[in-house]
PDB file of C-alpha atoms in Angstrom:
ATOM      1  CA  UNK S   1      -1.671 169.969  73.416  1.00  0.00           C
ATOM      2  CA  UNK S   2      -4.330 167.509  72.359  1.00  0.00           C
ATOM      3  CA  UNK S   3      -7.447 168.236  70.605  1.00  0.00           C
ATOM      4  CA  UNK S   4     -10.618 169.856  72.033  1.00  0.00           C
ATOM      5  CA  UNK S   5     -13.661 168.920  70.706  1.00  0.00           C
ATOM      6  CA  UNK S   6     -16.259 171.168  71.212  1.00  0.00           C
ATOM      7  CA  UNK S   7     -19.630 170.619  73.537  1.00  0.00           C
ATOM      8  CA  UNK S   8     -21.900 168.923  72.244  1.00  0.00           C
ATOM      9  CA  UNK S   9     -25.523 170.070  71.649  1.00  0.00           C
ATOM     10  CA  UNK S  10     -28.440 168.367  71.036  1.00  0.00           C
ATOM     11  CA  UNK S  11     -29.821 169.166  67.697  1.00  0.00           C
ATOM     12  CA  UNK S  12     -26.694 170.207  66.639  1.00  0.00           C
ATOM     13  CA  UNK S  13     -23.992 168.399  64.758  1.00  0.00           C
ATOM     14  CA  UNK S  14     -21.321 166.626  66.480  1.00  0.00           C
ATOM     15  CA  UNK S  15     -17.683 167.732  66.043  1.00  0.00           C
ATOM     16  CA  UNK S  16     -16.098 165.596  64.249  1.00  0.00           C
ATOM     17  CA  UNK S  17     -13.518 163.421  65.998  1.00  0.00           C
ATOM     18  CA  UNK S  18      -9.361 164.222  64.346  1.00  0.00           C
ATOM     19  CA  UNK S  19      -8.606 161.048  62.450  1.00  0.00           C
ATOM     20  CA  UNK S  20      -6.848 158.421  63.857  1.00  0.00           C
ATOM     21  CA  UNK S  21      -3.492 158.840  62.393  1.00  0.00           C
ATOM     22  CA  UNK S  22      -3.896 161.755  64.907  1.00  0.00           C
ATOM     23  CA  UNK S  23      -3.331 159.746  67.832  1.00  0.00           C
ATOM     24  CA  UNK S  24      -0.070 159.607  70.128  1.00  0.00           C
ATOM     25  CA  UNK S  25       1.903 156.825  70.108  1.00  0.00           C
ATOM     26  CA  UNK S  26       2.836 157.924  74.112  1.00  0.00           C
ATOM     27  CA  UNK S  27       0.527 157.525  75.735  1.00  0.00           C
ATOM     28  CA  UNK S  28      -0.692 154.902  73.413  1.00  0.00           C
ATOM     29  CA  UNK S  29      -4.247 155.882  71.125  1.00  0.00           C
ATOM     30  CA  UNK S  30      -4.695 159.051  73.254  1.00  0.00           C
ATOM     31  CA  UNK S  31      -6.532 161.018  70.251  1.00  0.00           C
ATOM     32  CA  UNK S  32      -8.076 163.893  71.923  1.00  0.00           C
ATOM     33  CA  UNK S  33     -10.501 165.639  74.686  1.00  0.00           C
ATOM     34  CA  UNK S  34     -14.054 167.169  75.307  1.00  0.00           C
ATOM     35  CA  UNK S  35     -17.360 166.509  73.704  1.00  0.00           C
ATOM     36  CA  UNK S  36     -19.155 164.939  76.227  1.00  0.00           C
ATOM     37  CA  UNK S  37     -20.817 161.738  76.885  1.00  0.00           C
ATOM     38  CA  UNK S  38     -24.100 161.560  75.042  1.00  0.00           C
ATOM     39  CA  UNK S  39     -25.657 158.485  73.638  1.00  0.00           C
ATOM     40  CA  UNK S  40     -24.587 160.085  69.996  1.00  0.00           C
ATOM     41  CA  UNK S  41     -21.409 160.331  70.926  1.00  0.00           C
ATOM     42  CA  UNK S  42     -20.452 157.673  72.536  1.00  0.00           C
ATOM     43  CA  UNK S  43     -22.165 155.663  69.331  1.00  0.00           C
ATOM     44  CA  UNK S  44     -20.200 157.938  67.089  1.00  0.00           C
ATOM     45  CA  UNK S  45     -16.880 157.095  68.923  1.00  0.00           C
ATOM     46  CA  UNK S  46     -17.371 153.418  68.831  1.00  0.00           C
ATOM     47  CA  UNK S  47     -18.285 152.985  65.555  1.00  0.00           C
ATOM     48  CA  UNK S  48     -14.826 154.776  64.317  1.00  0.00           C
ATOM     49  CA  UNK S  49     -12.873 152.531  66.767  1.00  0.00           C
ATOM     50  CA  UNK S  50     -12.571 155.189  69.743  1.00  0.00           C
ATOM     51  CA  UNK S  51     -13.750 154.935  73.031  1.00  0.00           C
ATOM     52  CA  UNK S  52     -13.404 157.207  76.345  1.00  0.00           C
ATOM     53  CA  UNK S  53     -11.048 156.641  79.107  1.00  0.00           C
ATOM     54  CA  UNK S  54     -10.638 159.423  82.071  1.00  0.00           C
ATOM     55  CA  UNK S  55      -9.936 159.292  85.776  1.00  0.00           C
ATOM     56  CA  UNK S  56     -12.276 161.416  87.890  1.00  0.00           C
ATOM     57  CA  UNK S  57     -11.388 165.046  87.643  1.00  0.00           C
ATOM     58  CA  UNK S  58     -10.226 165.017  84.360  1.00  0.00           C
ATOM     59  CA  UNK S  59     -12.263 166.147  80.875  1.00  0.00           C
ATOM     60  CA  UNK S  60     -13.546 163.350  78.776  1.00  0.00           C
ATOM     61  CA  UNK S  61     -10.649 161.616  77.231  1.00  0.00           C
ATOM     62  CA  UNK S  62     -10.783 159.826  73.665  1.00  0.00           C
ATOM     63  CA  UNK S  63      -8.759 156.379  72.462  1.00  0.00           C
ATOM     64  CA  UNK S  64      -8.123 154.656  69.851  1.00  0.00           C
ATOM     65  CA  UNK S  65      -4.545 152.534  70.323  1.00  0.00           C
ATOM     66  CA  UNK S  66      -2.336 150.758  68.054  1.00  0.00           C
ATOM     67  CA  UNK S  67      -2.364 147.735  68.357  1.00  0.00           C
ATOM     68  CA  UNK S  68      -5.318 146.902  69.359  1.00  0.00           C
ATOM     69  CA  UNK S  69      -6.744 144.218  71.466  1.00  0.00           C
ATOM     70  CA  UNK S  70      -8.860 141.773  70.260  1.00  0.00           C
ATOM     71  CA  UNK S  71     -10.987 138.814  71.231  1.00  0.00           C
ATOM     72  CA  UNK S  72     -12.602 136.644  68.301  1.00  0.00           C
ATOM     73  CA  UNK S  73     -14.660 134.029  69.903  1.00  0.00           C
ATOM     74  CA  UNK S  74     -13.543 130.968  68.263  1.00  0.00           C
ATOM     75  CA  UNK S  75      -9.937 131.721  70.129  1.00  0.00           C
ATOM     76  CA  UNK S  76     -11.569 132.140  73.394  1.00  0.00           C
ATOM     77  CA  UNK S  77      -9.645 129.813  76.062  1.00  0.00           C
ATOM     78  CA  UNK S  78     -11.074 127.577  78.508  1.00  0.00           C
ATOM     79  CA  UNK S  79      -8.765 126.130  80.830  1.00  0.00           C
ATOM     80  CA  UNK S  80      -9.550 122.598  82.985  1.00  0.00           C
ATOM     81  CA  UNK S  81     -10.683 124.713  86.006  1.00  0.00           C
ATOM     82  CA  UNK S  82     -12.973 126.726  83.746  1.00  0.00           C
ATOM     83  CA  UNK S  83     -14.529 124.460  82.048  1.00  0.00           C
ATOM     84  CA  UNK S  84     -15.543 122.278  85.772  1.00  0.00           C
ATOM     85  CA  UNK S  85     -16.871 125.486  86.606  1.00  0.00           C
ATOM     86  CA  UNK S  86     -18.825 125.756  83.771  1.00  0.00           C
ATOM     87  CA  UNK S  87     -20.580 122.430  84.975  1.00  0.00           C
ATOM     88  CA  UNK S  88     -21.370 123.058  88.454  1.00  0.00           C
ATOM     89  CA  UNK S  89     -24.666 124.009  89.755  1.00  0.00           C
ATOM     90  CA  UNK S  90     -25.560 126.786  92.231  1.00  0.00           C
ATOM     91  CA  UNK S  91     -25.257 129.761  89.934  1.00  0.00           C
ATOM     92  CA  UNK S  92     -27.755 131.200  86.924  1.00  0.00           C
ATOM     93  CA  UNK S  93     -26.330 133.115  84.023  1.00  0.00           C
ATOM     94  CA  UNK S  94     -28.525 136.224  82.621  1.00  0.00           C
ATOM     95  CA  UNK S  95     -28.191 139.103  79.762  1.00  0.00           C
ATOM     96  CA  UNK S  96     -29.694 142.702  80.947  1.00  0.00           C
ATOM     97  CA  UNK S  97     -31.542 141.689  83.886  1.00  0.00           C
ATOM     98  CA  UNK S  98     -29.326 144.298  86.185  1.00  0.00           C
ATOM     99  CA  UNK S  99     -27.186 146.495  84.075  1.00  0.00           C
ATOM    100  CA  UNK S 100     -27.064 149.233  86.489  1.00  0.00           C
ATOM    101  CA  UNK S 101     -25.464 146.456  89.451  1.00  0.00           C
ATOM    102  CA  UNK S 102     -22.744 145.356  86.783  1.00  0.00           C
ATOM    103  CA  UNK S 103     -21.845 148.733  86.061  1.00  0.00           C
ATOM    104  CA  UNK S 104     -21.671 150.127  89.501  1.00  0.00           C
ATOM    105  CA  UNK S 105     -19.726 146.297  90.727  1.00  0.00           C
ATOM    106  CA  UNK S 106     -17.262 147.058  87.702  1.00  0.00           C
ATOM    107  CA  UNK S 107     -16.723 150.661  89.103  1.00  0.00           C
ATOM    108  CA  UNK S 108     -16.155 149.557  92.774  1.00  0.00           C
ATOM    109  CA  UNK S 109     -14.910 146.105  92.796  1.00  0.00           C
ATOM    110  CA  UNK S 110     -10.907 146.025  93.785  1.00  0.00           C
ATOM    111  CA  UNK S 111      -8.211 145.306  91.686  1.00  0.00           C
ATOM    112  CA  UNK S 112      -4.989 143.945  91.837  1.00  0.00           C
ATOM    113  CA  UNK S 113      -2.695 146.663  91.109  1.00  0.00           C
ATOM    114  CA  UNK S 114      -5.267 149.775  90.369  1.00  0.00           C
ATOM    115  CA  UNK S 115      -6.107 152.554  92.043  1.00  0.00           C
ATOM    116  CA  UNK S 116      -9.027 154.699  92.139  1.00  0.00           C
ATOM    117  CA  UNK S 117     -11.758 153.437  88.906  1.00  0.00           C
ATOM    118  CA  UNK S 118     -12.454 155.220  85.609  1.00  0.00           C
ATOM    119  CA  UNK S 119     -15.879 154.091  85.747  1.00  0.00           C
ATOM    120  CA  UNK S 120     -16.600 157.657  87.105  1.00  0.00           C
ATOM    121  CA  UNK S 121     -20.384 158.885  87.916  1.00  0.00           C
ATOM    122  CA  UNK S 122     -20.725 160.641  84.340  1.00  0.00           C
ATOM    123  CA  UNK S 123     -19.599 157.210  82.853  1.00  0.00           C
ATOM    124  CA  UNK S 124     -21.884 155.190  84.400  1.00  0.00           C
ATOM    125  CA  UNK S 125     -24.840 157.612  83.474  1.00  0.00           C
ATOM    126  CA  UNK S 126     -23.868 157.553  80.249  1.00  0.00           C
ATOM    127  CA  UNK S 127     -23.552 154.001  79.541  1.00  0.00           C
ATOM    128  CA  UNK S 128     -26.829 153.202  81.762  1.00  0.00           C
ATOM    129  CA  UNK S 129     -28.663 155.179  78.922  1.00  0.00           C
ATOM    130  CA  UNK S 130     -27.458 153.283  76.151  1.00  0.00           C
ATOM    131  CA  UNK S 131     -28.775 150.298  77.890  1.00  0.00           C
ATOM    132  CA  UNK S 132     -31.910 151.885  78.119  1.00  0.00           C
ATOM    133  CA  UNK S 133     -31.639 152.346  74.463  1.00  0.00           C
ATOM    134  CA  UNK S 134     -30.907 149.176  73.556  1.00  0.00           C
ATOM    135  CA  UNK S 135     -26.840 149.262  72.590  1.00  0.00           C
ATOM    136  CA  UNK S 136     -25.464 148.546  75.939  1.00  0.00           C
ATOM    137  CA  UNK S 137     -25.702 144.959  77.619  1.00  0.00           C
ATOM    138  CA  UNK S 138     -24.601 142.785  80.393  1.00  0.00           C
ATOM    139  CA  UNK S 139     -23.940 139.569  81.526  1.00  0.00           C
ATOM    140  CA  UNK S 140     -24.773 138.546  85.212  1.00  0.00           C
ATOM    141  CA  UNK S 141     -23.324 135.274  87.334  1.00  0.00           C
ATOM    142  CA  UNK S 142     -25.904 134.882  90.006  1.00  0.00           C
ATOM    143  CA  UNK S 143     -25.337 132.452  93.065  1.00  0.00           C
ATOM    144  CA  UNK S 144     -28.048 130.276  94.205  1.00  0.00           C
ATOM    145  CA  UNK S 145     -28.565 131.102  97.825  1.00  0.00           C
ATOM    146  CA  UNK S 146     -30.883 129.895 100.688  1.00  0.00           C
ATOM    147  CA  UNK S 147     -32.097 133.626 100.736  1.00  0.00           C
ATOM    148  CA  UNK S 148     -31.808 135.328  97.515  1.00  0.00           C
ATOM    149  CA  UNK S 149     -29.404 134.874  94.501  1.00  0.00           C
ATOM    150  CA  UNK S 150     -26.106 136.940  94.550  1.00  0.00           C
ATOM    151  CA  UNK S 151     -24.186 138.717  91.976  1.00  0.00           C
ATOM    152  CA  UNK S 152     -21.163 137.286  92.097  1.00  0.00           C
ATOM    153  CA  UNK S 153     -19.629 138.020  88.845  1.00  0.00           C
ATOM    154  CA  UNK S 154     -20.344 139.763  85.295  1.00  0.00           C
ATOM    155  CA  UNK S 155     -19.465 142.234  82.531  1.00  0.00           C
ATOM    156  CA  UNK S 156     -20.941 145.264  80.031  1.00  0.00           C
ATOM    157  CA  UNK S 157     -20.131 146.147  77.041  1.00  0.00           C
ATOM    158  CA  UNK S 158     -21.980 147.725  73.901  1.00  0.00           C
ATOM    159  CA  UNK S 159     -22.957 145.751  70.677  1.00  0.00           C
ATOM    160  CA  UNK S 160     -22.972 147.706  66.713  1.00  0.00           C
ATOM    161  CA  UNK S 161     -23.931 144.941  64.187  1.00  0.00           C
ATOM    162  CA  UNK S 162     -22.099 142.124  64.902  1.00  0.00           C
ATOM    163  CA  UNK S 163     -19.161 143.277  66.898  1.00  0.00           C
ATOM    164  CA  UNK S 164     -19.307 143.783  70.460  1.00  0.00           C
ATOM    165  CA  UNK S 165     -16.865 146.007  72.342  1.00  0.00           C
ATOM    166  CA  UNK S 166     -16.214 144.733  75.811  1.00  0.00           C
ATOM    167  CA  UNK S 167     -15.908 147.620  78.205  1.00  0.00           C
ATOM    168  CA  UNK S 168     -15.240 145.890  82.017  1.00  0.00           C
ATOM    169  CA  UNK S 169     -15.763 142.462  83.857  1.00  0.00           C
ATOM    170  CA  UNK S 170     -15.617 141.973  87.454  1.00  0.00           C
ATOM    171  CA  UNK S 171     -15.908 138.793  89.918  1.00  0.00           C
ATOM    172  CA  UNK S 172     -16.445 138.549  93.322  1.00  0.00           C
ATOM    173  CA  UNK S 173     -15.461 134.582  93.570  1.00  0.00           C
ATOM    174  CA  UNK S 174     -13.482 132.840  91.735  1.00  0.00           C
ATOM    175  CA  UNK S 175     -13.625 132.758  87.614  1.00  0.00           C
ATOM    176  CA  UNK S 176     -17.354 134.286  88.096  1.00  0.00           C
ATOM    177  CA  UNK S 177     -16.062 136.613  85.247  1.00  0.00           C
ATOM    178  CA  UNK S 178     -14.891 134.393  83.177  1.00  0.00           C
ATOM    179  CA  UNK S 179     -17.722 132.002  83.700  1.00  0.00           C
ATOM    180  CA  UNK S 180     -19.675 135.214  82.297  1.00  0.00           C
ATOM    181  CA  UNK S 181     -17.402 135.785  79.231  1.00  0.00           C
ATOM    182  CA  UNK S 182     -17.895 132.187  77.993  1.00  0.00           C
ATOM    183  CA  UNK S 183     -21.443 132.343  78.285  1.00  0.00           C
ATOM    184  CA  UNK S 184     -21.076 136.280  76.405  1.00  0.00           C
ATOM    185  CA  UNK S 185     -18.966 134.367  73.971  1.00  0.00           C
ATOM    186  CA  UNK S 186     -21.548 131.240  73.224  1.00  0.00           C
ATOM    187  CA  UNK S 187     -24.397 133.919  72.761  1.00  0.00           C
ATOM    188  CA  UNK S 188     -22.157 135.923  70.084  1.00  0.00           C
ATOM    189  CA  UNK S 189     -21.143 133.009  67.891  1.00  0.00           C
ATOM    190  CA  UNK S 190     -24.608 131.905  68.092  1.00  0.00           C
ATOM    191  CA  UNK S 191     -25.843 135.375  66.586  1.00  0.00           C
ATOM    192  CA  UNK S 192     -22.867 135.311  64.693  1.00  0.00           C
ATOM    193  CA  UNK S 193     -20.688 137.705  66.064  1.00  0.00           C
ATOM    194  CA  UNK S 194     -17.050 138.456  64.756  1.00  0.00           C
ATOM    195  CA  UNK S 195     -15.208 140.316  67.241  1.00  0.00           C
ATOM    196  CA  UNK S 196     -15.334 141.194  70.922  1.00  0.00           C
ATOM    197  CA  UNK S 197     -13.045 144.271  70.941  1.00  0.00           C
ATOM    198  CA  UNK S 198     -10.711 144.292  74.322  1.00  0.00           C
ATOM    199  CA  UNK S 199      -9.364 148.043  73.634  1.00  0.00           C
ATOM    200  CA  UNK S 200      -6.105 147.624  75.688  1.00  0.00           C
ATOM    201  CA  UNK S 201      -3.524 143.874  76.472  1.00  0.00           C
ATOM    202  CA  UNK S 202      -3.535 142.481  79.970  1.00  0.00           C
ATOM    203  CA  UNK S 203      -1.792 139.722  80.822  1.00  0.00           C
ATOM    204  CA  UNK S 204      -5.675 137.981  81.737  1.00  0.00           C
ATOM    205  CA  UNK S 205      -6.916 139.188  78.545  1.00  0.00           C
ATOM    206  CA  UNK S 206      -3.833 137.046  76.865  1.00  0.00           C
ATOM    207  CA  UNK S 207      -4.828 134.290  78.834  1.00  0.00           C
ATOM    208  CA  UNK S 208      -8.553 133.992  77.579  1.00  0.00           C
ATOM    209  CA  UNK S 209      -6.967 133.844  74.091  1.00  0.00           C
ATOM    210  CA  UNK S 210      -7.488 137.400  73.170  1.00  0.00           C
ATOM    211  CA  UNK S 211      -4.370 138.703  71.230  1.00  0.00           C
ATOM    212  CA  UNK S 212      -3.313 142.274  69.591  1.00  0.00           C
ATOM    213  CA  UNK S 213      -4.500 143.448  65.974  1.00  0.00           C
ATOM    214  CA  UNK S 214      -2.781 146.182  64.198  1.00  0.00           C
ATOM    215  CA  UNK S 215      -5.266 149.061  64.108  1.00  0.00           C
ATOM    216  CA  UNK S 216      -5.764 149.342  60.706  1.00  0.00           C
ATOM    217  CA  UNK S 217      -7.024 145.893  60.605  1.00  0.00           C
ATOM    218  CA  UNK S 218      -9.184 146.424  63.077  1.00  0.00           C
ATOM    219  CA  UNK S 219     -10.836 149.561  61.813  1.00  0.00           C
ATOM    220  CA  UNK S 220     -11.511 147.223  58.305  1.00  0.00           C
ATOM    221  CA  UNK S 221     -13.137 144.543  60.716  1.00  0.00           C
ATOM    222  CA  UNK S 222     -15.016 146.994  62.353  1.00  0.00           C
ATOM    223  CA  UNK S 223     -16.711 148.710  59.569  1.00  0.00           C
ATOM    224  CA  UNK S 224     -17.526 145.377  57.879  1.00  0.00           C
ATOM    225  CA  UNK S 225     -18.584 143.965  61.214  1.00  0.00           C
ATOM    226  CA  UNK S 226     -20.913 147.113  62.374  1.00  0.00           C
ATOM    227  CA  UNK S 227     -22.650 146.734  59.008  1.00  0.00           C
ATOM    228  CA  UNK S 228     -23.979 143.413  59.470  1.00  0.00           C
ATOM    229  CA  UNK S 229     -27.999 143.736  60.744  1.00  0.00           C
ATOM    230  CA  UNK S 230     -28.135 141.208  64.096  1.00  0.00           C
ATOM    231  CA  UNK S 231     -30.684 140.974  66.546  1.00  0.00           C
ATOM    232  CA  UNK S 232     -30.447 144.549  68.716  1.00  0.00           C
ATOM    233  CA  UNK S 233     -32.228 145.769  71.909  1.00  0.00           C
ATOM    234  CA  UNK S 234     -33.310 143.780  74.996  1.00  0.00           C
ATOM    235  CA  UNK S 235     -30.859 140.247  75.558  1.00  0.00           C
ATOM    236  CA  UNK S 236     -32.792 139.705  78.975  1.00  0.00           C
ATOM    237  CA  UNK S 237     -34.526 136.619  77.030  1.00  0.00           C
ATOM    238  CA  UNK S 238     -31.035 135.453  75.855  1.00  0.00           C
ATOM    239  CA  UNK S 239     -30.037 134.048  79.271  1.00  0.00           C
ATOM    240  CA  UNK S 240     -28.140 130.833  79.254  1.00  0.00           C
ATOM    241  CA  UNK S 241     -29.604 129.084  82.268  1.00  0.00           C
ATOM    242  CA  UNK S 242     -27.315 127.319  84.445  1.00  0.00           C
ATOM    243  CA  UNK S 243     -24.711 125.121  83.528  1.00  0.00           C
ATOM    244  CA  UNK S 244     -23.169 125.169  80.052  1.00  0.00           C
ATOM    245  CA  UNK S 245     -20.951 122.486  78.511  1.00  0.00           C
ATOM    246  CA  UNK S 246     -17.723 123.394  76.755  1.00  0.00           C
TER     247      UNK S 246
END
């Protein structure tokens, strides 16, 4: 049996999370269960290097693996097709101007080899009201249209000093999501971000130059990182127009 944590309560302390030595190594970080999904919470979680992960019908579920996945952004990747995509006209890149379409495109887009998405309802809730409070953000690829401008691509994710933890990407054409993590990735150097935590290795997440951290260090980057003071709320006036050079 794994942990339970308690409900929380508002006005109320939070149960405390078990520590991370805690955690199974099969499956890998699972740490423990419960709590809920409030904005304290989920802050709470994130800035002890745990984050939630459940399929629908199941209680909350907490992680915190070992390795860990990492993306600093001077290793970010940009292959030859990436970078002519990066030139082309016909699509606008913005921060916050939709979070609630990037969130519910990340919960419904397919993927290659998944079934049904852990972007549940209570998830999306949840992470829609740290948005409103200012920790959550998102990257949009709009197309140029004759009529109007279409999402075609983006990502969310939530930002604690100057680490930001990536939480999903989709695209709906070609490299649209990556197109949106280089332009996430310019913005974070340029506000002098450290680390774009990845949580768990794909084989695309290798491919973008992200690689695997043992936890420990991660946790030591993390506190150091979440301490720094960098510009918070709002990125809607951080968008990075159309075309950006690599």
């Amino acid at each position: 049996m794994i942990p339970w944590l308690d409900d929380d309560h508002p006005g109320t302390p939070l149960a405390p999370f078990p520590p991370l030595s805690a955690a199974r190594r099969e499956p890998n970080g699972l740490l423990c269960a419960g709590g809920g999904l409030s904005p304290e919470r989920l802050l709470c979680a994130y800035r002890q290097g745990i984050f939630p992960w459940f399929s629908e019908g199941n209680p909350v579920l907490w992680w915190s693996p070992d390795p860990r996945m990492v993306l600093f952004p001077s290793e970010f990747k940009i292959s030859r097709s990436l970078r002519r995509e990066l030139k082309k006209p016909g699509y606008r890149v913005c921060f916050d101007h939709d979070f609630a379409a990037v969130i519910e495109a990340c919960a419904h887009t397919p993927r290659r080899n998944e079934g049904s998405t852990w972007i549940v309802g209570p998830m999306q809730h949840a992470y829609r009201r740290l948005h409103e409070l200012g920790w959550a953000h998102s990257v949009e690829v709009w197309e140029e249209t004759d009529a109007e401008p279409r999402l075609v691509g983006g990502l969310y994710g939530i930002a604690i000093g100057a680490i930001f933890f990536g939480e999903s990407m989709f695209a709906r054409k070609s490299n649209a999501s990556k197109i949106a993590l280089a332009h996430l990735v310019r913005h974070l150097e340029a506000h002098g971000f450290g680390l774009i935590d990845c949580q768990m290795r794909t084989a695309h997440l290798d491919s973008l130059g992200a690689r695997e951290i043992p936890r420990a260090e991660f946790i030591a980057r993390l506190e150091a990182l979440a301490a720094l003071s960098v510009p918070g709320g709002c990125w809607k006036n951080a968008g990075s127009g159309d075309a950006l050079s690599w």
